[in-house]
Amino acid sequence: MDVLSILVIGLIAGWLAGKISRGRGFGLLGNLIVGVIGALLGGFLFRIVGFAAYGLVAQLLMAVVGSMALLFLIGLVRRTA
């Protein structure tokens, strides 16, 4: 059940980050990938700052922040390439 919850949170976080950052998503698979990688990035960033995410809403917020940071990095790479 833990893997399923990670995938669901990643999917929702990727979709939300796509809506907030770019105004459109990347499709189901793209949102899932961005959300899961963003959740890992968000967890890393939150640990650096000293925050911990307890509960579903906090984990979703952390994943959305990480996904938005990932989309920002992807945008920077696209501009320089």
PDB file of N, CA and C in Angstrom:
ATOM      1  N   MET A   1       0.819  -1.192   0.000  1.00  0.00           N
ATOM      2  CA  MET A   1       0.000   0.000   0.000  1.00  0.00           C
ATOM      3  C   MET A   1       0.863   1.256   0.000  1.00  0.00           C
ATOM      4  N   ASP A   2       2.058   1.179   0.524  1.00  0.00           N
ATOM      5  CA  ASP A   2       2.935   2.347   0.598  1.00  0.00           C
ATOM      6  C   ASP A   2       3.344   2.813  -0.791  1.00  0.00           C
ATOM      7  N   VAL A   3       3.669   1.897  -1.679  1.00  0.00           N
ATOM      8  CA  VAL A   3       4.065   2.250  -3.039  1.00  0.00           C
ATOM      9  C   VAL A   3       2.886   2.883  -3.772  1.00  0.00           C
ATOM     10  N   LEU A   4       1.696   2.359  -3.551  1.00  0.00           N
ATOM     11  CA  LEU A   4       0.505   2.916  -4.177  1.00  0.00           C
ATOM     12  C   LEU A   4       0.258   4.346  -3.716  1.00  0.00           C
ATOM     13  N   SER A   5       0.432   4.611  -2.438  1.00  0.00           N
ATOM     14  CA  SER A   5       0.231   5.979  -1.933  1.00  0.00           C
ATOM     15  C   SER A   5       1.290   6.931  -2.484  1.00  0.00           C
ATOM     16  N   ILE A   6       2.511   6.470  -2.652  1.00  0.00           N
ATOM     17  CA  ILE A   6       3.567   7.299  -3.243  1.00  0.00           C
ATOM     18  C   ILE A   6       3.206   7.650  -4.685  1.00  0.00           C
ATOM     19  N   LEU A   7       2.714   6.683  -5.432  1.00  0.00           N
ATOM     20  CA  LEU A   7       2.342   6.937  -6.823  1.00  0.00           C
ATOM     21  C   LEU A   7       1.158   7.889  -6.924  1.00  0.00           C
ATOM     22  N   VAL A   8       0.173   7.740  -6.043  1.00  0.00           N
ATOM     23  CA  VAL A   8      -0.994   8.626  -6.071  1.00  0.00           C
ATOM     24  C   VAL A   8      -0.588  10.042  -5.691  1.00  0.00           C
ATOM     25  N   ILE A   9       0.210  10.191  -4.637  1.00  0.00           N
ATOM     26  CA  ILE A   9       0.677  11.521  -4.236  1.00  0.00           C
ATOM     27  C   ILE A   9       1.539  12.125  -5.339  1.00  0.00           C
ATOM     28  N   GLY A  10       2.398  11.331  -5.961  1.00  0.00           N
ATOM     29  CA  GLY A  10       3.231  11.811  -7.058  1.00  0.00           C
ATOM     30  C   GLY A  10       2.407  12.260  -8.250  1.00  0.00           C
ATOM     31  N   LEU A  11       1.365  11.507  -8.575  1.00  0.00           N
ATOM     32  CA  LEU A  11       0.501  11.872  -9.693  1.00  0.00           C
ATOM     33  C   LEU A  11      -0.222  13.189  -9.425  1.00  0.00           C
ATOM     34  N   ILE A  12      -0.778  13.327  -8.234  1.00  0.00           N
ATOM     35  CA  ILE A  12      -1.487  14.559  -7.877  1.00  0.00           C
ATOM     36  C   ILE A  12      -0.516  15.737  -7.815  1.00  0.00           C
ATOM     37  N   ALA A  13       0.651  15.524  -7.222  1.00  0.00           N
ATOM     38  CA  ALA A  13       1.638  16.603  -7.103  1.00  0.00           C
ATOM     39  C   ALA A  13       2.146  17.038  -8.473  1.00  0.00           C
ATOM     40  N   GLY A  14       2.402  16.100  -9.359  1.00  0.00           N
ATOM     41  CA  GLY A  14       2.850  16.443 -10.707  1.00  0.00           C
ATOM     42  C   GLY A  14       1.801  17.215 -11.474  1.00  0.00           C
ATOM     43  N   TRP A  15       0.539  16.810 -11.328  1.00  0.00           N
ATOM     44  CA  TRP A  15      -0.548  17.514 -11.996  1.00  0.00           C
ATOM     45  C   TRP A  15      -0.693  18.934 -11.452  1.00  0.00           C
ATOM     46  N   LEU A  16      -0.680  19.069 -10.118  1.00  0.00           N
ATOM     47  CA  LEU A  16      -0.798  20.398  -9.506  1.00  0.00           C
ATOM     48  C   LEU A  16       0.365  21.303  -9.889  1.00  0.00           C
ATOM     49  N   ALA A  17       1.566  20.774  -9.856  1.00  0.00           N
ATOM     50  CA  ALA A  17       2.738  21.579 -10.216  1.00  0.00           C
ATOM     51  C   ALA A  17       2.674  22.000 -11.677  1.00  0.00           C
ATOM     52  N   GLY A  18       2.198  21.123 -12.544  1.00  0.00           N
ATOM     53  CA  GLY A  18       2.047  21.468 -13.954  1.00  0.00           C
ATOM     54  C   GLY A  18       1.025  22.578 -14.145  1.00  0.00           C
ATOM     55  N   LYS A  19      -0.057  22.526 -13.390  1.00  0.00           N
ATOM     56  CA  LYS A  19      -1.082  23.564 -13.469  1.00  0.00           C
ATOM     57  C   LYS A  19      -0.571  24.890 -12.919  1.00  0.00           C
ATOM     58  N   ILE A  20       0.166  24.857 -11.830  1.00  0.00           N
ATOM     59  CA  ILE A  20       0.655  26.079 -11.193  1.00  0.00           C
ATOM     60  C   ILE A  20       1.787  26.695 -12.014  1.00  0.00           C
ATOM     61  N   SER A  21       2.744  25.885 -12.424  1.00  0.00           N
ATOM     62  CA  SER A  21       3.944  26.402 -13.083  1.00  0.00           C
ATOM     63  C   SER A  21       3.750  26.729 -14.552  1.00  0.00           C
ATOM     64  N   ARG A  22       3.097  25.900 -15.288  1.00  0.00           N
ATOM     65  CA  ARG A  22       3.054  26.053 -16.736  1.00  0.00           C
ATOM     66  C   ARG A  22       1.648  26.227 -17.272  1.00  0.00           C
ATOM     67  N   GLY A  23       0.642  25.924 -16.475  1.00  0.00           N
ATOM     68  CA  GLY A  23      -0.715  26.031 -16.945  1.00  0.00           C
ATOM     69  C   GLY A  23      -1.212  24.801 -17.682  1.00  0.00           C
ATOM     70  N   ARG A  24      -0.365  23.773 -17.821  1.00  0.00           N
ATOM     71  CA  ARG A  24      -0.796  22.523 -18.446  1.00  0.00           C
ATOM     72  C   ARG A  24       0.047  21.387 -17.889  1.00  0.00           C
ATOM     73  N   GLY A  25      -0.478  20.180 -17.997  1.00  0.00           N
ATOM     74  CA  GLY A  25       0.245  19.029 -17.495  1.00  0.00           C
ATOM     75  C   GLY A  25       1.015  18.332 -18.599  1.00  0.00           C
ATOM     76  N   PHE A  26       1.636  17.211 -18.237  1.00  0.00           N
ATOM     77  CA  PHE A  26       2.427  16.432 -19.187  1.00  0.00           C
ATOM     78  C   PHE A  26       1.750  15.114 -19.530  1.00  0.00           C
ATOM     79  N   GLY A  27       0.516  14.958 -19.198  1.00  0.00           N
ATOM     80  CA  GLY A  27      -0.156  13.682 -19.379  1.00  0.00           C
ATOM     81  C   GLY A  27       0.012  12.825 -18.139  1.00  0.00           C
ATOM     82  N   LEU A  28      -0.650  11.701 -18.113  1.00  0.00           N
ATOM     83  CA  LEU A  28      -0.659  10.854 -16.923  1.00  0.00           C
ATOM     84  C   LEU A  28       0.741  10.370 -16.544  1.00  0.00           C
ATOM     85  N   LEU A  29       1.466   9.818 -17.487  1.00  0.00           N
ATOM     86  CA  LEU A  29       2.797   9.278 -17.194  1.00  0.00           C
ATOM     87  C   LEU A  29       3.795  10.387 -16.876  1.00  0.00           C
ATOM     88  N   GLY A  30       3.748  11.481 -17.623  1.00  0.00           N
ATOM     89  CA  GLY A  30       4.651  12.606 -17.358  1.00  0.00           C
ATOM     90  C   GLY A  30       4.409  13.225 -15.992  1.00  0.00           C
ATOM     91  N   ASN A  31       3.129  13.394 -15.621  1.00  0.00           N
ATOM     92  CA  ASN A  31       2.802  13.939 -14.301  1.00  0.00           C
ATOM     93  C   ASN A  31       3.277  13.004 -13.189  1.00  0.00           C
ATOM     94  N   LEU A  32       3.138  11.713 -13.408  1.00  0.00           N
ATOM     95  CA  LEU A  32       3.587  10.742 -12.415  1.00  0.00           C
ATOM     96  C   LEU A  32       5.091  10.823 -12.215  1.00  0.00           C
ATOM     97  N   ILE A  33       5.827  10.888 -13.300  1.00  0.00           N
ATOM     98  CA  ILE A  33       7.291  10.951 -13.212  1.00  0.00           C
ATOM     99  C   ILE A  33       7.735  12.252 -12.546  1.00  0.00           C
ATOM    100  N   VAL A  34       7.163  13.386 -12.985  1.00  0.00           N
ATOM    101  CA  VAL A  34       7.516  14.671 -12.385  1.00  0.00           C
ATOM    102  C   VAL A  34       7.138  14.688 -10.908  1.00  0.00           C
ATOM    103  N   GLY A  35       5.986  14.135 -10.569  1.00  0.00           N
ATOM    104  CA  GLY A  35       5.536  14.130  -9.178  1.00  0.00           C
ATOM    105  C   GLY A  35       6.393  13.273  -8.267  1.00  0.00           C
ATOM    106  N   VAL A  36       6.754  12.087  -8.715  1.00  0.00           N
ATOM    107  CA  VAL A  36       7.564  11.194  -7.875  1.00  0.00           C
ATOM    108  C   VAL A  36       8.981  11.753  -7.698  1.00  0.00           C
ATOM    109  N   ILE A  37       9.591  12.203  -8.794  1.00  0.00           N
ATOM    110  CA  ILE A  37      10.929  12.801  -8.677  1.00  0.00           C
ATOM    111  C   ILE A  37      10.852  14.089  -7.870  1.00  0.00           C
ATOM    112  N   GLY A  38       9.788  14.858  -8.076  1.00  0.00           N
ATOM    113  CA  GLY A  38       9.593  16.083  -7.307  1.00  0.00           C
ATOM    114  C   GLY A  38       9.386  15.815  -5.827  1.00  0.00           C
ATOM    115  N   ALA A  39       8.716  14.730  -5.491  1.00  0.00           N
ATOM    116  CA  ALA A  39       8.532  14.371  -4.085  1.00  0.00           C
ATOM    117  C   ALA A  39       9.879  14.046  -3.436  1.00  0.00           C
ATOM    118  N   LEU A  40      10.725  13.343  -4.160  1.00  0.00           N
ATOM    119  CA  LEU A  40      12.063  13.053  -3.631  1.00  0.00           C
ATOM    120  C   LEU A  40      12.871  14.343  -3.469  1.00  0.00           C
ATOM    121  N   LEU A  41      12.796  15.214  -4.471  1.00  0.00           N
ATOM    122  CA  LEU A  41      13.494  16.492  -4.404  1.00  0.00           C
ATOM    123  C   LEU A  41      12.933  17.356  -3.285  1.00  0.00           C
ATOM    124  N   GLY A  42      11.620  17.380  -3.136  1.00  0.00           N
ATOM    125  CA  GLY A  42      10.986  18.148  -2.065  1.00  0.00           C
ATOM    126  C   GLY A  42      11.386  17.628  -0.689  1.00  0.00           C
ATOM    127  N   GLY A  43      11.450  16.317  -0.539  1.00  0.00           N
ATOM    128  CA  GLY A  43      11.887  15.742   0.731  1.00  0.00           C
ATOM    129  C   GLY A  43      13.314  16.136   1.067  1.00  0.00           C
ATOM    130  N   PHE A  44      14.160  16.132   0.056  1.00  0.00           N
ATOM    131  CA  PHE A  44      15.550  16.544   0.247  1.00  0.00           C
ATOM    132  C   PHE A  44      15.631  18.016   0.641  1.00  0.00           C
ATOM    133  N   LEU A  45      14.891  18.873  -0.075  1.00  0.00           N
ATOM    134  CA  LEU A  45      14.912  20.307   0.223  1.00  0.00           C
ATOM    135  C   LEU A  45      14.336  20.603   1.607  1.00  0.00           C
ATOM    136  N   PHE A  46      13.259  19.926   1.961  1.00  0.00           N
ATOM    137  CA  PHE A  46      12.657  20.150   3.273  1.00  0.00           C
ATOM    138  C   PHE A  46      13.591  19.705   4.393  1.00  0.00           C
ATOM    139  N   ARG A  47      14.316  18.593   4.186  1.00  0.00           N
ATOM    140  CA  ARG A  47      15.265  18.137   5.208  1.00  0.00           C
ATOM    141  C   ARG A  47      16.418  19.105   5.377  1.00  0.00           C
ATOM    142  N   ILE A  48      16.879  19.729   4.287  1.00  0.00           N
ATOM    143  CA  ILE A  48      17.959  20.718   4.378  1.00  0.00           C
ATOM    144  C   ILE A  48      17.529  21.892   5.236  1.00  0.00           C
ATOM    145  N   VAL A  49      16.292  22.337   5.041  1.00  0.00           N
ATOM    146  CA  VAL A  49      15.771  23.485   5.788  1.00  0.00           C
ATOM    147  C   VAL A  49      15.435  23.094   7.228  1.00  0.00           C
ATOM    148  N   GLY A  50      15.160  21.834   7.469  1.00  0.00           N
ATOM    149  CA  GLY A  50      14.866  21.367   8.819  1.00  0.00           C
ATOM    150  C   GLY A  50      13.400  21.077   9.068  1.00  0.00           C
ATOM    151  N   PHE A  51      12.603  20.961   8.017  1.00  0.00           N
ATOM    152  CA  PHE A  51      11.188  20.655   8.150  1.00  0.00           C
ATOM    153  C   PHE A  51      10.956  19.171   7.921  1.00  0.00           C
ATOM    154  N   ALA A  52       9.896  18.660   8.535  1.00  0.00           N
ATOM    155  CA  ALA A  52       9.490  17.277   8.319  1.00  0.00           C
ATOM    156  C   ALA A  52       8.016  17.275   7.917  1.00  0.00           C
ATOM    157  N   ALA A  53       7.632  16.389   7.034  1.00  0.00           N
ATOM    158  CA  ALA A  53       6.257  16.310   6.549  1.00  0.00           C
ATOM    159  C   ALA A  53       5.561  15.127   7.210  1.00  0.00           C
ATOM    160  N   TYR A  54       4.575  15.421   8.046  1.00  0.00           N
ATOM    161  CA  TYR A  54       3.781  14.386   8.696  1.00  0.00           C
ATOM    162  C   TYR A  54       2.345  14.533   8.236  1.00  0.00           C
ATOM    163  N   GLY A  55       1.782  13.495   7.706  1.00  0.00           N
ATOM    164  CA  GLY A  55       0.410  13.528   7.244  1.00  0.00           C
ATOM    165  C   GLY A  55       0.322  13.662   5.733  1.00  0.00           C
ATOM    166  N   LEU A  56      -0.845  13.365   5.226  1.00  0.00           N
ATOM    167  CA  LEU A  56      -1.065  13.343   3.788  1.00  0.00           C
ATOM    168  C   LEU A  56      -0.954  14.728   3.173  1.00  0.00           C
ATOM    169  N   VAL A  57      -1.546  15.724   3.805  1.00  0.00           N
ATOM    170  CA  VAL A  57      -1.523  17.074   3.241  1.00  0.00           C
ATOM    171  C   VAL A  57      -0.103  17.627   3.223  1.00  0.00           C
ATOM    172  N   ALA A  58       0.657  17.405   4.272  1.00  0.00           N
ATOM    173  CA  ALA A  58       2.040  17.885   4.326  1.00  0.00           C
ATOM    174  C   ALA A  58       2.903  17.181   3.289  1.00  0.00           C
ATOM    175  N   GLN A  59       2.699  15.890   3.116  1.00  0.00           N
ATOM    176  CA  GLN A  59       3.458  15.164   2.093  1.00  0.00           C
ATOM    177  C   GLN A  59       3.095  15.635   0.698  1.00  0.00           C
ATOM    178  N   LEU A  60       1.825  15.937   0.472  1.00  0.00           N
ATOM    179  CA  LEU A  60       1.402  16.450  -0.823  1.00  0.00           C
ATOM    180  C   LEU A  60       1.995  17.828  -1.074  1.00  0.00           C
ATOM    181  N   LEU A  61       2.004  18.679  -0.062  1.00  0.00           N
ATOM    182  CA  LEU A  61       2.602  20.012  -0.192  1.00  0.00           C
ATOM    183  C   LEU A  61       4.094  19.906  -0.501  1.00  0.00           C
ATOM    184  N   MET A  62       4.781  19.016   0.200  1.00  0.00           N
ATOM    185  CA  MET A  62       6.204  18.811  -0.030  1.00  0.00           C
ATOM    186  C   MET A  62       6.449  18.310  -1.460  1.00  0.00           C
ATOM    187  N   ALA A  63       5.623  17.406  -1.934  1.00  0.00           N
ATOM    188  CA  ALA A  63       5.772  16.873  -3.285  1.00  0.00           C
ATOM    189  C   ALA A  63       5.486  17.947  -4.335  1.00  0.00           C
ATOM    190  N   VAL A  64       4.512  18.807  -4.089  1.00  0.00           N
ATOM    191  CA  VAL A  64       4.202  19.873  -5.036  1.00  0.00           C
ATOM    192  C   VAL A  64       5.347  20.876  -5.098  1.00  0.00           C
ATOM    193  N   VAL A  65       5.901  21.248  -3.950  1.00  0.00           N
ATOM    194  CA  VAL A  65       7.044  22.174  -3.929  1.00  0.00           C
ATOM    195  C   VAL A  65       8.231  21.566  -4.676  1.00  0.00           C
ATOM    196  N   GLY A  66       8.511  20.303  -4.432  1.00  0.00           N
ATOM    197  CA  GLY A  66       9.603  19.633  -5.131  1.00  0.00           C
ATOM    198  C   GLY A  66       9.339  19.520  -6.624  1.00  0.00           C
ATOM    199  N   SER A  67       8.101  19.259  -7.004  1.00  0.00           N
ATOM    200  CA  SER A  67       7.755  19.161  -8.427  1.00  0.00           C
ATOM    201  C   SER A  67       7.886  20.509  -9.118  1.00  0.00           C
ATOM    202  N   MET A  68       7.497  21.573  -8.430  1.00  0.00           N
ATOM    203  CA  MET A  68       7.642  22.905  -9.010  1.00  0.00           C
ATOM    204  C   MET A  68       9.112  23.264  -9.168  1.00  0.00           C
ATOM    205  N   ALA A  69       9.946  22.873  -8.196  1.00  0.00           N
ATOM    206  CA  ALA A  69      11.385  23.111  -8.312  1.00  0.00           C
ATOM    207  C   ALA A  69      11.952  22.321  -9.484  1.00  0.00           C
ATOM    208  N   LEU A  70      11.494  21.095  -9.666  1.00  0.00           N
ATOM    209  CA  LEU A  70      11.942  20.277 -10.793  1.00  0.00           C
ATOM    210  C   LEU A  70      11.526  20.906 -12.116  1.00  0.00           C
ATOM    211  N   LEU A  71      10.296  21.378 -12.215  1.00  0.00           N
ATOM    212  CA  LEU A  71       9.840  22.034 -13.446  1.00  0.00           C
ATOM    213  C   LEU A  71      10.629  23.305 -13.719  1.00  0.00           C
ATOM    214  N   PHE A  72      11.001  24.026 -12.677  1.00  0.00           N
ATOM    215  CA  PHE A  72      11.835  25.215 -12.835  1.00  0.00           C
ATOM    216  C   PHE A  72      13.201  24.839 -13.405  1.00  0.00           C
ATOM    217  N   LEU A  73      13.798  23.783 -12.868  1.00  0.00           N
ATOM    218  CA  LEU A  73      15.091  23.308 -13.368  1.00  0.00           C
ATOM    219  C   LEU A  73      14.990  22.830 -14.816  1.00  0.00           C
ATOM    220  N   ILE A  74      13.906  22.150 -15.157  1.00  0.00           N
ATOM    221  CA  ILE A  74      13.708  21.701 -16.525  1.00  0.00           C
ATOM    222  C   ILE A  74      13.590  22.898 -17.452  1.00  0.00           C
ATOM    223  N   GLY A  75      12.890  23.955 -17.016  1.00  0.00           N
ATOM    224  CA  GLY A  75      12.772  25.173 -17.817  1.00  0.00           C
ATOM    225  C   GLY A  75      14.100  25.854 -18.035  1.00  0.00           C
ATOM    226  N   LEU A  76      14.957  25.853 -17.007  1.00  0.00           N
ATOM    227  CA  LEU A  76      16.292  26.438 -17.165  1.00  0.00           C
ATOM    228  C   LEU A  76      17.129  25.662 -18.171  1.00  0.00           C
ATOM    229  N   VAL A  77      17.039  24.350 -18.127  1.00  0.00           N
ATOM    230  CA  VAL A  77      17.818  23.527 -19.047  1.00  0.00           C
ATOM    231  C   VAL A  77      17.321  23.723 -20.475  1.00  0.00           C
ATOM    232  N   ARG A  78      16.019  23.838 -20.648  1.00  0.00           N
ATOM    233  CA  ARG A  78      15.470  24.044 -21.998  1.00  0.00           C
ATOM    234  C   ARG A  78      15.900  25.386 -22.579  1.00  0.00           C
ATOM    235  N   ARG A  79      15.990  26.422 -21.744  1.00  0.00           N
ATOM    236  CA  ARG A  79      16.383  27.735 -22.229  1.00  0.00           C
ATOM    237  C   ARG A  79      17.841  27.768 -22.660  1.00  0.00           C
ATOM    238  N   THR A  80      18.701  27.055 -21.954  1.00  0.00           N
ATOM    239  CA  THR A  80      20.129  27.075 -22.280  1.00  0.00           C
ATOM    240  C   THR A  80      20.465  26.132 -23.433  1.00  0.00           C
ATOM    241  N   ALA A  81      19.615  25.176 -23.677  1.00  0.00           N
ATOM    242  CA  ALA A  81      19.902  24.198 -24.758  1.00  0.00           C
ATOM    243  C   ALA A  81      19.444  24.672 -26.100  1.00  0.00           C
TER     244      ALA A  81
END
